Amino acid sequence: MTRRIYFDNAATSFPKPACVYEAMDHYAREIGASAGRGAYREAMESGEIIGQTRRRIAQLINASDPDSVIMTFNCTDGLALAIKGFLTEPGGHVITTRMEHNSVLRPLNALKDFLDIEITYIPADTSGLVDPDDIRRAVKSNTRLICLVHASNVCGALQDIKAAGEIAQELGLAYLVDAAQTAGHLPLDVQAMHVDMLAFPGHKGLLGPLGTGALYVRPGFESRLKPLKEGGTGSRSEVPIQPDFMPDRYESGSHNALGIAGLNEGLRYILDKGIDSLRDYEEELCAVFLENTADIPGLVVYGPCDIDKRVGVFSVSVEGFDPAELAAVLEEQFGLLTRPGLHCAPFAHQAMGTFDKGGTTRFSMGPFISIQDIRYAAEALVQIACAQVK
Ligand SMILES: Cc1ncc(COP(=O)(O)O)c(C=O)c1O
C-alpha cells in the first residue's frame, strides 16, 4: 500500500507530538475532573494545567499577563467573540481584507445589516499580499476596527501585521488579528505588533487537539469587549452576575480540559524546539517545494515566491484537472492528502483568479513533514502535469 502523507496541516495539524497524546491519555485516565469545580487534588490539578497553558501561550506571543489569554474551542470561536463582543453599537465602519477566512467574513456580514455597519474590503494582489498603505487610505472618521488575517490559509501570503498595527495605534483604532495560520509557525509579539485582540486555534500550529483555541485580549481592552455568553465560571458563585475579571468574564461553562491538557504539551514541544527553529525549518520546506515545482508547464503554484512573505501553505492547480480531481489523483496514486476547493475563503480565490475554476488544491506543511516528503509531493505534481501536456 502507498504510504499516506498528510498535507492538510492548515485544517488541523497531524500527527501531534507523542507528548500530546500521552498528556491526554493521562488526563482522561488519571485526572478526569473539571477545573474550578472542586477543591480536591484532581480538580486543582486540572486548573493548574489550564493555568500553565495560559502561561505558555503568553510566553509564545509575548503577552504581559497570562490572564489576558481566553481559552476558546477553535479560532472561529475566538474571532466570533472578538467581532461580536466588540461591535455591539449600531453604525461605524470596519476595515478588513479580501484575504479573510469565512470565520471573519461571516460574523462581519451577520452584523452588517443588523447594526448598519459599513465594511471596506482591502484588495490583495494576485499573490495574496495586501498593501498596509491601502489600509491607512481606507480609514474614515467613523472607522472602529481593523481586522486582518496574518497568513492566508489559501496561498500562504503573510501580511505585514506590524505595519497595520502601527496604523491602528497611530489612529486610535481597535485592531484584531487572525493568527490561525501563524501561531506556532513563526514568532508573534502582540506588544510589538500593537494588537488588541489575537485569535488563534490550538489544534493547528500549536499542535494541540481539535476543540482548542484562544483569544488574547490586550490588558484593559476587556472593558470594550462584551462577553457573548454568561454562565458558571466556578468563581464568585454567590453572585448571579457574570464576573468582570479576566479570564472568567469570557470563560463560562466547563473547559475542554482534556483538549487543553494536550495543547499544553503541544506548547511545551514548541517552546522546547524554539519558534525560530520551527520557522527556519518551515522556510526550508517552502524553498524545496518552490524549487521543485518551478517552471513546469501546466502547473501553477500560487502565493508569494519570496519565502519571507509566506508560510507553508501552497495552492496549486494543474491544467486539465479540476481541484477535486487533482486531489483524488494525488491521494489514490501517490498517497498525498490535500484539500481541494475554496478553503472557506471565497474572496481570496477571487484575488488569485481561481474562484471560477472551483478553487485550487492545497498542500499545507507541518513540523513532521520531511524534506523527502516535499520532494515526493513536488515530483508527483510534476509527473501529473507532464503526463497531461504529452
Ligand atoms: C485563516 C483562518 N482563520 C480562521 C480559521 C478557523 O479556524 P478553526 O478551524 O480553528 O475554527 C481558519 C481555519 O482553517 C483559517 O485558516
mmCIF file of C-alpha atoms in Angstrom, residues 123-383:
data_model
loop_
_atom_site.group_PDB
_atom_site.id
_atom_site.type_symbol
_atom_site.label_atom_id
_atom_site.label_comp_id
_atom_site.label_asym_id
_atom_site.label_seq_id
_atom_site.Cartn_x
_atom_site.Cartn_y
_atom_site.Cartn_z
ATOM 1 C CA PRO A 123 -7.886 44.157 -2.141
ATOM 2 C CA ALA A 124 -4.845 41.905 -2.423
ATOM 3 C CA ASP A 125 -2.516 41.444 -5.382
ATOM 4 C CA THR A 126 -2.578 38.134 -7.293
ATOM 5 C CA SER A 127 -0.060 36.623 -4.851
ATOM 6 C CA GLY A 128 -2.385 37.426 -1.944
ATOM 7 C CA LEU A 129 -0.466 40.344 -0.429
ATOM 8 C CA VAL A 130 -2.227 43.434 0.934
ATOM 9 C CA ASP A 131 -0.551 46.870 0.960
ATOM 10 C CA PRO A 132 -0.774 48.355 4.502
ATOM 11 C CA ASP A 133 -0.944 51.836 2.934
ATOM 12 C CA ASP A 134 -4.295 50.813 1.429
ATOM 13 C CA ILE A 135 -5.494 50.195 4.984
ATOM 14 C CA ARG A 136 -4.415 53.704 6.005
ATOM 15 C CA ARG A 137 -6.141 55.206 2.952
ATOM 16 C CA ALA A 138 -9.393 53.393 3.801
ATOM 17 C CA VAL A 139 -9.664 54.855 7.318
ATOM 18 C CA LYS A 140 -12.658 57.172 7.833
ATOM 19 C CA SER A 141 -13.781 59.313 10.726
ATOM 20 C CA ASN A 142 -16.158 56.531 11.865
ATOM 21 C CA THR A 143 -13.747 53.565 11.487
ATOM 22 C CA ARG A 144 -13.874 51.393 14.602
ATOM 23 C CA LEU A 145 -11.945 48.244 13.818
ATOM 24 C CA ILE A 146 -9.183 46.902 11.579
ATOM 25 C CA CYS A 147 -9.370 43.152 11.157
ATOM 26 C CA LEU A 148 -6.530 41.397 9.368
ATOM 27 C CA VAL A 149 -5.567 37.783 8.696
ATOM 28 C CA HIS A 150 -1.865 37.230 9.393
ATOM 29 C CA ALA A 151 -1.298 34.486 6.805
ATOM 30 C CA SER A 152 -3.644 33.299 4.090
ATOM 31 C CA ASN A 153 -4.984 29.786 4.520
ATOM 32 C CA VAL A 154 -5.272 29.627 0.711
ATOM 33 C CA CYS A 155 -1.850 30.624 -0.608
ATOM 34 C CA GLY A 156 0.281 31.313 2.476
ATOM 35 C CA ALA A 157 0.697 35.073 1.842
ATOM 36 C CA LEU A 158 1.978 36.734 5.004
ATOM 37 C CA GLN A 159 0.614 40.211 5.722
ATOM 38 C CA ASP A 160 2.608 42.962 7.392
ATOM 39 C CA ILE A 161 0.648 42.923 10.638
ATOM 40 C CA LYS A 162 3.179 45.155 12.386
ATOM 41 C CA ALA A 163 2.715 47.940 9.824
ATOM 42 C CA ALA A 164 -1.081 47.629 10.112
ATOM 43 C CA GLY A 165 -0.752 47.654 13.927
ATOM 44 C CA GLU A 166 1.224 50.886 13.778
ATOM 45 C CA ILE A 167 -1.549 52.455 11.700
ATOM 46 C CA ALA A 168 -4.187 51.252 14.173
ATOM 47 C CA GLN A 169 -2.195 52.574 17.101
ATOM 48 C CA GLU A 170 -1.455 55.941 15.496
ATOM 49 C CA LEU A 171 -5.121 56.483 14.603
ATOM 50 C CA GLY A 172 -6.546 55.019 17.836
ATOM 51 C CA LEU A 173 -8.401 52.142 16.109
ATOM 52 C CA ALA A 174 -9.102 48.723 17.574
ATOM 53 C CA TYR A 175 -7.014 46.003 15.920
ATOM 54 C CA LEU A 176 -7.891 42.309 15.577
ATOM 55 C CA VAL A 177 -5.519 39.763 14.010
ATOM 56 C CA ASP A 178 -6.466 36.267 12.843
ATOM 57 C CA ALA A 179 -3.355 34.183 13.530
ATOM 58 C CA ALA A 180 -4.919 30.853 12.518
ATOM 59 C CA GLN A 181 -2.041 30.018 10.165
ATOM 60 C CA THR A 182 0.833 31.614 12.062
ATOM 61 C CA ALA A 183 0.538 30.730 15.774
ATOM 62 C CA GLY A 184 3.159 28.037 16.336
ATOM 63 C CA HIS A 185 4.675 28.651 12.885
ATOM 64 C CA LEU A 186 6.545 31.903 13.424
ATOM 65 C CA PRO A 187 7.358 34.372 16.203
ATOM 66 C CA LEU A 188 4.417 36.516 17.346
ATOM 67 C CA ASP A 189 4.702 39.521 19.618
ATOM 68 C CA VAL A 190 1.369 41.097 20.486
ATOM 69 C CA GLN A 191 3.030 44.068 22.161
ATOM 70 C CA ALA A 192 5.421 44.930 19.330
ATOM 71 C CA MET A 193 2.619 44.461 16.788
ATOM 72 C CA HIS A 194 0.164 46.703 18.732
ATOM 73 C CA VAL A 195 -2.504 44.006 18.660
ATOM 74 C CA ASP A 196 -5.677 44.480 20.742
ATOM 75 C CA MET A 197 -7.053 41.029 20.045
ATOM 76 C CA LEU A 198 -5.313 37.975 18.578
ATOM 77 C CA ALA A 199 -7.375 34.872 17.756
ATOM 78 C CA PHE A 200 -5.757 31.522 17.041
ATOM 79 C CA PRO A 201 -6.531 27.803 17.121
ATOM 80 C CA GLY A 202 -4.863 25.358 19.488
ATOM 81 C CA HIS A 203 -5.265 22.486 17.033
ATOM 82 C CA LYS A 204 -3.209 23.747 14.093
ATOM 83 C CA GLY A 205 0.312 25.151 14.553
ATOM 84 C CA LEU A 206 0.191 24.862 18.349
ATOM 85 C CA LEU A 207 -0.111 21.087 17.884
ATOM 86 C CA GLY A 208 -2.963 20.572 20.350
ATOM 87 C CA PRO A 209 -6.093 18.525 19.590
ATOM 88 C CA LEU A 210 -9.271 19.673 17.852
ATOM 89 C CA GLY A 211 -11.585 21.616 20.158
ATOM 90 C CA THR A 212 -8.891 24.002 21.428
ATOM 91 C CA GLY A 213 -8.084 27.650 20.681
ATOM 92 C CA ALA A 214 -7.518 31.010 22.359
ATOM 93 C CA LEU A 215 -8.202 34.721 22.114
ATOM 94 C CA TYR A 216 -5.664 37.179 23.504
ATOM 95 C CA VAL A 217 -7.211 40.448 24.687
ATOM 96 C CA ARG A 218 -4.819 43.301 25.494
ATOM 97 C CA PRO A 219 -4.992 44.140 29.224
ATOM 98 C CA GLY A 220 -7.536 46.967 29.626
ATOM 99 C CA PHE A 221 -9.235 46.261 26.284
ATOM 100 C CA GLU A 222 -11.700 43.900 28.006
ATOM 101 C CA SER A 223 -13.717 46.931 29.118
ATOM 102 C CA ARG A 224 -14.611 47.359 25.407
ATOM 103 C CA LEU A 225 -15.372 43.675 24.757
ATOM 104 C CA LYS A 226 -18.700 42.229 25.873
ATOM 105 C CA PRO A 227 -18.926 38.513 26.680
ATOM 106 C CA LEU A 228 -21.079 36.541 24.228
ATOM 107 C CA LYS A 229 -22.198 34.102 26.873
ATOM 108 C CA GLU A 230 -22.717 34.196 30.593
ATOM 109 C CA GLY A 231 -22.783 31.262 32.951
ATOM 110 C CA GLY A 232 -20.939 29.292 35.592
ATOM 111 C CA THR A 233 -17.241 30.017 35.985
ATOM 112 C CA GLY A 234 -16.545 28.260 39.283
ATOM 113 C CA SER A 235 -15.732 31.721 40.723
ATOM 114 C CA ARG A 236 -17.938 34.198 42.676
ATOM 115 C CA SER A 237 -20.747 31.650 42.807
ATOM 116 C CA GLU A 238 -22.602 33.796 45.346
ATOM 117 C CA VAL A 239 -23.496 36.418 42.697
ATOM 118 C CA PRO A 240 -25.839 35.804 39.754
ATOM 119 C CA ILE A 241 -23.898 38.321 37.624
ATOM 120 C CA GLN A 242 -21.022 37.460 35.296
ATOM 121 C CA PRO A 243 -17.592 38.169 36.880
ATOM 122 C CA ASP A 244 -15.888 41.145 35.236
ATOM 123 C CA PHE A 245 -12.304 39.930 35.747
ATOM 124 C CA MET A 246 -10.108 38.086 33.260
ATOM 125 C CA PRO A 247 -10.331 35.413 32.031
ATOM 126 C CA ASP A 248 -13.593 34.379 33.782
ATOM 127 C CA ARG A 249 -15.501 37.229 32.111
ATOM 128 C CA TYR A 250 -15.382 35.198 28.866
ATOM 129 C CA GLU A 251 -14.938 31.595 30.030
ATOM 130 C CA SER A 252 -18.377 30.379 31.059
ATOM 131 C CA GLY A 253 -19.058 26.671 31.231
ATOM 132 C CA SER A 254 -16.758 23.710 31.741
ATOM 133 C CA HIS A 255 -13.440 23.888 29.910
ATOM 134 C CA ASN A 256 -12.278 21.362 27.349
ATOM 135 C CA ALA A 257 -9.680 20.388 29.937
ATOM 136 C CA LEU A 258 -8.845 17.125 28.175
ATOM 137 C CA GLY A 259 -8.024 19.042 24.985
ATOM 138 C CA ILE A 260 -6.181 21.766 26.877
ATOM 139 C CA ALA A 261 -4.016 19.103 28.557
ATOM 140 C CA GLY A 262 -2.929 18.093 25.040
ATOM 141 C CA LEU A 263 -2.480 21.714 23.939
ATOM 142 C CA ASN A 264 -0.316 22.377 26.997
ATOM 143 C CA GLU A 265 2.116 19.711 25.807
ATOM 144 C CA GLY A 266 1.969 20.939 22.196
ATOM 145 C CA LEU A 267 3.077 24.319 23.536
ATOM 146 C CA ARG A 268 5.845 22.758 25.585
ATOM 147 C CA TYR A 269 7.083 20.959 22.467
ATOM 148 C CA ILE A 270 7.132 24.262 20.536
ATOM 149 C CA LEU A 271 8.835 26.229 23.312
ATOM 150 C CA ASP A 272 11.462 23.472 23.714
ATOM 151 C CA LYS A 273 12.197 23.360 19.982
ATOM 152 C CA GLY A 274 12.155 27.156 19.744
ATOM 153 C CA ILE A 275 9.813 29.066 17.467
ATOM 154 C CA ASP A 276 12.721 30.440 15.406
ATOM 155 C CA SER A 277 13.983 26.978 14.580
ATOM 156 C CA LEU A 278 10.444 25.814 13.653
ATOM 157 C CA ARG A 279 10.148 28.819 11.337
ATOM 158 C CA ASP A 280 13.583 28.088 9.807
ATOM 159 C CA TYR A 281 12.510 24.529 9.096
ATOM 160 C CA GLU A 282 9.226 25.632 7.523
ATOM 161 C CA GLU A 283 11.151 28.079 5.323
ATOM 162 C CA GLU A 284 13.379 25.219 4.203
ATOM 163 C CA LEU A 285 10.310 23.132 3.315
ATOM 164 C CA CYS A 286 8.860 26.092 1.369
ATOM 165 C CA ALA A 287 12.112 26.637 -0.532
ATOM 166 C CA VAL A 288 12.320 22.965 -1.566
ATOM 167 C CA PHE A 289 8.667 22.921 -2.658
ATOM 168 C CA LEU A 290 9.054 26.105 -4.721
ATOM 169 C CA GLU A 291 12.339 24.988 -6.283
ATOM 170 C CA ASN A 292 10.971 21.618 -7.320
ATOM 171 C CA THR A 293 7.723 22.922 -8.787
ATOM 172 C CA ALA A 294 9.111 25.960 -10.655
ATOM 173 C CA ASP A 295 8.672 26.366 -14.427
ATOM 174 C CA ILE A 296 6.646 23.214 -15.061
ATOM 175 C CA PRO A 297 4.236 23.736 -17.989
ATOM 176 C CA GLY A 298 0.624 23.316 -16.874
ATOM 177 C CA LEU A 299 1.458 23.518 -13.149
ATOM 178 C CA VAL A 300 0.705 26.754 -11.286
ATOM 179 C CA VAL A 301 1.803 27.397 -7.691
ATOM 180 C CA TYR A 302 0.013 30.410 -6.169
ATOM 181 C CA GLY A 303 1.168 32.835 -3.493
ATOM 182 C CA PRO A 304 4.412 34.744 -2.928
ATOM 183 C CA CYS A 305 7.688 33.288 -4.291
ATOM 184 C CA ASP A 306 9.603 35.206 -1.638
ATOM 185 C CA ILE A 307 9.963 32.870 1.376
ATOM 186 C CA ASP A 308 9.949 35.829 3.800
ATOM 187 C CA LYS A 309 6.462 36.721 2.624
ATOM 188 C CA ARG A 310 4.819 33.346 3.061
ATOM 189 C CA VAL A 311 4.091 30.373 5.280
ATOM 190 C CA GLY A 312 3.995 26.730 4.214
ATOM 191 C CA VAL A 313 0.507 26.798 2.706
ATOM 192 C CA PHE A 314 0.534 26.243 -1.065
ATOM 193 C CA SER A 315 -2.346 26.345 -3.503
ATOM 194 C CA VAL A 316 -1.666 24.611 -6.802
ATOM 195 C CA SER A 317 -3.530 23.842 -9.989
ATOM 196 C CA VAL A 318 -2.732 21.538 -12.893
ATOM 197 C CA GLU A 319 -4.158 22.291 -16.315
ATOM 198 C CA GLY A 320 -6.879 19.853 -17.290
ATOM 199 C CA PHE A 321 -7.814 18.905 -13.714
ATOM 200 C CA ASP A 322 -10.406 20.453 -11.503
ATOM 201 C CA PRO A 323 -9.209 20.843 -7.884
ATOM 202 C CA ALA A 324 -11.141 17.840 -6.566
ATOM 203 C CA GLU A 325 -9.954 15.577 -9.417
ATOM 204 C CA LEU A 326 -6.366 16.584 -8.747
ATOM 205 C CA ALA A 327 -6.764 15.885 -5.010
ATOM 206 C CA ALA A 328 -8.239 12.460 -5.851
ATOM 207 C CA VAL A 329 -5.303 11.547 -8.147
ATOM 208 C CA LEU A 330 -2.832 12.758 -5.522
ATOM 209 C CA GLU A 331 -4.464 10.579 -2.896
ATOM 210 C CA GLU A 332 -5.144 7.475 -4.989
ATOM 211 C CA GLN A 333 -1.897 7.320 -6.936
ATOM 212 C CA PHE A 334 0.557 8.978 -4.564
ATOM 213 C CA GLY A 335 -0.961 8.759 -1.051
ATOM 214 C CA LEU A 336 -0.868 12.567 -0.689
ATOM 215 C CA LEU A 337 -3.651 14.081 1.434
ATOM 216 C CA THR A 338 -4.547 17.593 0.273
ATOM 217 C CA ARG A 339 -7.589 19.855 0.389
ATOM 218 C CA PRO A 340 -9.349 20.983 -2.806
ATOM 219 C CA GLY A 341 -11.907 23.777 -3.266
ATOM 220 C CA LEU A 342 -12.337 27.310 -1.969
ATOM 221 C CA HIS A 343 -10.965 26.723 1.551
ATOM 222 C CA CYS A 344 -13.655 28.894 3.224
ATOM 223 C CA ALA A 345 -12.046 32.000 1.684
ATOM 224 C CA PRO A 346 -14.015 32.943 -1.455
ATOM 225 C CA PHE A 347 -12.598 36.460 -1.913
ATOM 226 C CA ALA A 348 -9.024 35.160 -1.662
ATOM 227 C CA HIS A 349 -9.730 32.885 -4.619
ATOM 228 C CA GLN A 350 -11.199 35.842 -6.500
ATOM 229 C CA ALA A 351 -7.974 37.784 -5.829
ATOM 230 C CA MET A 352 -5.908 34.883 -7.207
ATOM 231 C CA GLY A 353 -8.229 34.358 -10.190
ATOM 232 C CA THR A 354 -9.142 30.810 -9.130
ATOM 233 C CA PHE A 355 -12.717 31.315 -7.902
ATOM 234 C CA ASP A 356 -14.385 30.454 -11.235
ATOM 235 C CA LYS A 357 -12.264 27.286 -11.570
ATOM 236 C CA GLY A 358 -13.680 25.964 -8.288
ATOM 237 C CA GLY A 359 -10.575 26.975 -6.335
ATOM 238 C CA THR A 360 -7.275 25.136 -6.053
ATOM 239 C CA THR A 361 -5.722 22.092 -4.411
ATOM 240 C CA ARG A 362 -3.920 22.964 -1.194
ATOM 241 C CA PHE A 363 -0.767 21.452 0.339
ATOM 242 C CA SER A 364 -0.067 22.679 3.867
ATOM 243 C CA MET A 365 3.085 21.901 5.832
ATOM 244 C CA GLY A 366 3.719 20.911 9.414
ATOM 245 C CA PRO A 367 6.787 20.142 11.516
ATOM 246 C CA PHE A 368 6.541 16.389 10.898
ATOM 247 C CA ILE A 369 6.795 16.678 7.127
ATOM 248 C CA SER A 370 10.277 15.830 5.886
ATOM 249 C CA ILE A 371 12.264 17.368 3.048
ATOM 250 C CA GLN A 372 11.917 13.997 1.324
ATOM 251 C CA ASP A 373 8.107 14.212 1.629
ATOM 252 C CA ILE A 374 8.214 17.639 -0.036
ATOM 253 C CA ARG A 375 10.381 16.344 -2.895
ATOM 254 C CA TYR A 376 7.991 13.420 -3.340
ATOM 255 C CA ALA A 377 4.933 15.732 -3.419
ATOM 256 C CA ALA A 378 6.596 18.071 -5.918
ATOM 257 C CA GLU A 379 7.604 15.107 -8.095
ATOM 258 C CA ALA A 380 4.012 13.824 -8.031
ATOM 259 C CA LEU A 381 2.750 17.212 -9.261
ATOM 260 C CA VAL A 382 5.392 17.359 -11.975
ATOM 261 C CA GLN A 383 4.503 13.837 -13.154
#
